[in-house]
Amino acid sequence: ALERTFSIIKPDATRRNLTGKINAKFEEAGLRIVAQKRIHMTKEQAGKFYEVHAERPFYDELCEFMSSAPVVVQVLEGENAIAKNREVMGATNPADAAAGTIRAEFAESVGENSVHGSDAPETAAVEIAYFFSGIELVG
Ligand code: CMP
C-alpha cells in the first residue's frame, strides 16, 4: 500500500554535508520526499520526540546529540514506505548494517547513526504530526 513514513537526517550527517547523498538513496529506492525542512531542535523538543526511550541509559546522550546541530525532518512516501525506508537505512548499529545502506556507508556509531525512520504506521503518524502540519504535506 502507498504509505508515508517519518525520517530525520541527524546532526552527524548534516555536519558532514551528507543531506544530498542520503536523499539520493531515498529517491533511488522509490521513496518520494513529500515534505522536508531543516530545523535545530532544543533538547526539550528532542526529549519529547524520543519520550519512549526515556528510561534507556542512552536517553540523555541521545537528546543532547539530536539538539547539537540542525537536522532535516522529512516525510517519505511510497509503496511500503516504512519497511522500504528501514531497508535503505540499514541496521541501527552501523557495524551490523548491510553493505550499500545509509548507515553502512555514513553512520559513525550506534548513537550517531545518520538517520532515524519510523518503525510502524502508528508511530509514523505521531512522528509526522509532531513536526508537520497538514498544509505542509504536498503529496
Ligand atoms: P533512532 O532510530 O533514532 O531511535 C532511537 C535512537 O537511539 C537510535 O536510532 C540510536 O541512534 C539511539 N541508540 C540506540 N542504542 C544506543 C546506544 N546504545 N547508545 C546511544 N544511542 C543509542
mmCIF file of C-alpha atoms and ligand atoms in Angstrom:
data_model
loop_
_atom_site.group_PDB
_atom_site.id
_atom_site.type_symbol
_atom_site.label_atom_id
_atom_site.label_comp_id
_atom_site.label_asym_id
_atom_site.label_seq_id
_atom_site.Cartn_x
_atom_site.Cartn_y
_atom_site.Cartn_z
ATOM 1 C CA ALA A 1 0.000 0.000 0.000
ATOM 2 C CA LEU A 2 1.028 3.610 -0.504
ATOM 3 C CA GLU A 3 2.404 4.715 2.856
ATOM 4 C CA ARG A 4 4.093 7.664 4.472
ATOM 5 C CA THR A 5 6.916 7.455 6.945
ATOM 6 C CA PHE A 6 8.795 9.988 9.002
ATOM 7 C CA SER A 7 12.556 10.429 8.607
ATOM 8 C CA ILE A 8 15.278 12.513 10.266
ATOM 9 C CA ILE A 9 18.701 13.219 8.804
ATOM 10 C CA LYS A 10 20.642 13.515 12.065
ATOM 11 C CA PRO A 11 23.299 16.042 13.209
ATOM 12 C CA ASP A 12 26.290 13.809 12.384
ATOM 13 C CA ALA A 13 25.092 13.735 8.755
ATOM 14 C CA THR A 14 24.113 17.409 8.371
ATOM 15 C CA ARG A 15 27.515 18.402 9.843
ATOM 16 C CA ARG A 16 29.272 16.367 7.145
ATOM 17 C CA ASN A 17 27.101 17.795 4.314
ATOM 18 C CA LEU A 18 25.515 14.405 3.595
ATOM 19 C CA THR A 19 21.891 15.559 3.135
ATOM 20 C CA GLY A 20 22.016 15.273 -0.658
ATOM 21 C CA LYS A 21 23.712 11.862 -0.697
ATOM 22 C CA ILE A 22 21.187 10.496 1.805
ATOM 23 C CA ASN A 23 18.239 11.948 -0.130
ATOM 24 C CA ALA A 24 19.609 10.333 -3.297
ATOM 25 C CA LYS A 25 19.465 6.925 -1.559
ATOM 26 C CA PHE A 26 15.814 7.514 -0.625
ATOM 27 C CA GLU A 27 14.865 8.633 -4.128
ATOM 28 C CA GLU A 28 16.760 5.776 -5.805
ATOM 29 C CA ALA A 29 14.743 3.364 -3.634
ATOM 30 C CA GLY A 30 11.492 4.881 -4.911
ATOM 31 C CA LEU A 31 10.722 6.981 -1.850
ATOM 32 C CA ARG A 32 9.326 10.436 -2.649
ATOM 33 C CA ILE A 33 10.242 13.327 -0.330
ATOM 34 C CA VAL A 34 6.791 14.917 0.113
ATOM 35 C CA ALA A 35 7.794 17.280 2.926
ATOM 36 C CA GLN A 36 11.155 18.416 4.234
ATOM 37 C CA LYS A 37 12.624 21.129 6.443
ATOM 38 C CA ARG A 38 15.845 21.879 8.295
ATOM 39 C CA ILE A 39 15.355 22.658 11.975
ATOM 40 C CA HIS A 40 17.514 22.951 15.091
ATOM 41 C CA MET A 41 15.700 21.223 17.971
ATOM 42 C CA THR A 42 16.020 22.221 21.573
ATOM 43 C CA LYS A 43 16.978 19.429 23.958
ATOM 44 C CA GLU A 44 13.392 19.534 25.290
ATOM 45 C CA GLN A 45 11.920 19.067 21.808
ATOM 46 C CA ALA A 46 14.244 16.110 21.178
ATOM 47 C CA GLY A 47 13.321 14.735 24.595
ATOM 48 C CA LYS A 48 9.622 14.779 23.783
ATOM 49 C CA PHE A 49 10.213 13.149 20.377
ATOM 50 C CA TYR A 50 12.210 10.305 21.987
ATOM 51 C CA GLU A 51 9.953 10.019 25.066
ATOM 52 C CA VAL A 52 9.526 6.231 24.535
ATOM 53 C CA HIS A 53 13.252 5.869 25.242
ATOM 54 C CA ALA A 54 13.162 7.971 28.451
ATOM 55 C CA GLU A 55 14.168 5.050 30.681
ATOM 56 C CA ARG A 56 17.054 3.916 28.456
ATOM 57 C CA PRO A 57 20.606 4.586 29.668
ATOM 58 C CA PHE A 58 21.442 6.454 26.441
ATOM 59 C CA TYR A 59 18.409 8.818 26.600
ATOM 60 C CA ASP A 60 20.253 11.915 27.845
ATOM 61 C CA GLU A 61 23.118 11.421 25.368
ATOM 62 C CA LEU A 62 20.577 10.886 22.551
ATOM 63 C CA CYS A 63 18.681 14.132 23.323
ATOM 64 C CA GLU A 64 21.946 16.056 23.710
ATOM 65 C CA PHE A 65 23.152 14.771 20.319
ATOM 66 C CA MET A 66 19.863 15.379 18.484
ATOM 67 C CA SER A 67 19.882 19.015 19.644
ATOM 68 C CA SER A 68 23.612 19.571 18.988
ATOM 69 C CA ALA A 69 23.184 20.795 15.388
ATOM 70 C CA PRO A 70 20.459 21.153 12.737
ATOM 71 C CA VAL A 71 18.592 18.120 11.452
ATOM 72 C CA VAL A 72 16.439 17.623 8.351
ATOM 73 C CA VAL A 73 12.968 16.274 9.142
ATOM 74 C CA GLN A 74 11.123 14.664 6.263
ATOM 75 C CA VAL A 75 8.051 12.774 5.179
ATOM 76 C CA LEU A 76 8.778 9.986 2.681
ATOM 77 C CA GLU A 77 6.016 8.445 0.596
ATOM 78 C CA GLY A 78 5.974 5.237 -1.419
ATOM 79 C CA GLU A 79 4.818 1.630 -1.645
ATOM 80 C CA ASN A 80 5.520 0.085 1.775
ATOM 81 C CA ALA A 81 7.447 3.225 2.680
ATOM 82 C CA ILE A 82 8.030 2.255 6.314
ATOM 83 C CA ALA A 83 9.697 -1.082 5.552
ATOM 84 C CA LYS A 84 11.443 0.275 2.454
ATOM 85 C CA ASN A 85 12.932 3.164 4.424
ATOM 86 C CA ARG A 86 14.165 0.790 7.132
ATOM 87 C CA GLU A 87 15.788 -1.346 4.442
ATOM 88 C CA VAL A 88 17.541 1.671 2.908
ATOM 89 C CA MET A 89 18.720 2.882 6.352
ATOM 90 C CA GLY A 90 20.197 -0.470 7.428
ATOM 91 C CA ALA A 91 20.562 -1.746 10.991
ATOM 92 C CA THR A 92 20.638 0.766 13.896
ATOM 93 C CA ASN A 93 24.237 -0.168 14.659
ATOM 94 C CA PRO A 94 26.349 0.584 11.563
ATOM 95 C CA ALA A 95 28.539 -2.420 12.419
ATOM 96 C CA ASP A 96 25.511 -4.626 11.643
ATOM 97 C CA ALA A 97 24.219 -2.653 8.638
ATOM 98 C CA ALA A 98 24.177 -4.335 5.219
ATOM 99 C CA ALA A 99 26.527 -3.035 2.515
ATOM 100 C CA GLY A 100 25.093 -0.176 0.491
ATOM 101 C CA THR A 101 22.726 1.010 3.217
ATOM 102 C CA ILE A 102 22.866 4.583 4.540
ATOM 103 C CA ARG A 103 24.162 3.521 7.946
ATOM 104 C CA ALA A 104 26.797 1.193 6.476
ATOM 105 C CA GLU A 105 28.096 3.995 4.276
ATOM 106 C CA PHE A 106 27.722 7.028 6.507
ATOM 107 C CA ALA A 107 26.971 6.294 10.183
ATOM 108 C CA GLU A 108 29.690 6.864 12.763
ATOM 109 C CA SER A 109 28.307 4.824 15.695
ATOM 110 C CA VAL A 110 25.076 3.364 17.110
ATOM 111 C CA GLY A 111 24.243 6.780 18.581
ATOM 112 C CA GLU A 112 25.481 8.939 15.701
ATOM 113 C CA ASN A 113 23.840 6.817 13.047
ATOM 114 C CA SER A 114 22.910 9.475 10.449
ATOM 115 C CA VAL A 115 19.179 8.752 10.102
ATOM 116 C CA HIS A 116 16.006 7.953 12.010
ATOM 117 C CA GLY A 117 12.959 6.257 10.472
ATOM 118 C CA SER A 118 9.562 5.339 11.912
ATOM 119 C CA ASP A 119 9.113 1.692 12.881
ATOM 120 C CA ALA A 120 5.339 1.280 12.338
ATOM 121 C CA PRO A 121 2.310 3.077 10.813
ATOM 122 C CA GLU A 122 1.104 4.289 14.238
ATOM 123 C CA THR A 123 4.475 5.819 15.167
ATOM 124 C CA ALA A 124 4.834 7.300 11.663
ATOM 125 C CA ALA A 125 1.533 9.170 12.085
ATOM 126 C CA VAL A 126 2.508 10.502 15.527
ATOM 127 C CA GLU A 127 6.007 11.495 14.403
ATOM 128 C CA ILE A 128 4.786 13.252 11.225
ATOM 129 C CA ALA A 129 2.217 15.217 13.250
ATOM 130 C CA TYR A 130 4.906 16.268 15.742
ATOM 131 C CA PHE A 131 6.839 18.177 13.059
ATOM 132 C CA PHE A 132 4.454 18.906 10.158
ATOM 133 C CA SER A 133 1.019 20.450 9.716
ATOM 134 C CA GLY A 134 -1.377 19.148 7.064
ATOM 135 C CA ILE A 135 -0.758 22.095 4.749
ATOM 136 C CA GLU A 136 2.974 21.232 4.580
ATOM 137 C CA LEU A 137 2.337 17.752 3.176
ATOM 138 C CA VAL A 138 2.269 18.045 -0.577
ATOM 139 C CA GLY A 139 1.877 14.517 -1.987
HETATM 140 P P1 CMP B 1 16.639 6.032 16.249
HETATM 141 O O1 CMP B 1 16.012 5.236 15.177
HETATM 142 O O2 CMP B 1 16.725 7.488 16.050
HETATM 143 O O3 CMP B 1 15.851 5.756 17.617
HETATM 144 C C1 CMP B 1 16.464 5.752 18.882
HETATM 145 C C2 CMP B 1 17.923 6.001 18.799
HETATM 146 O O4 CMP B 1 18.660 5.713 19.956
HETATM 147 C C3 CMP B 1 18.531 5.090 17.762
HETATM 148 O O5 CMP B 1 18.134 5.498 16.476
HETATM 149 C C4 CMP B 1 20.013 5.200 18.062
HETATM 150 O O6 CMP B 1 20.645 6.243 17.350
HETATM 151 C C5 CMP B 1 19.993 5.547 19.543
HETATM 152 N N1 CMP B 1 20.627 4.460 20.272
HETATM 153 C C6 CMP B 1 20.262 3.182 20.284
HETATM 154 N N2 CMP B 1 21.095 2.473 21.061
HETATM 155 C C7 CMP B 1 22.011 3.343 21.541
HETATM 156 C C8 CMP B 1 23.134 3.220 22.385
HETATM 157 N N3 CMP B 1 23.491 2.035 22.905
HETATM 158 N N4 CMP B 1 23.841 4.326 22.645
HETATM 159 C C9 CMP B 1 23.485 5.528 22.113
HETATM 160 N N5 CMP B 1 22.420 5.693 21.315
HETATM 161 C C10 CMP B 1 21.695 4.612 21.023
#
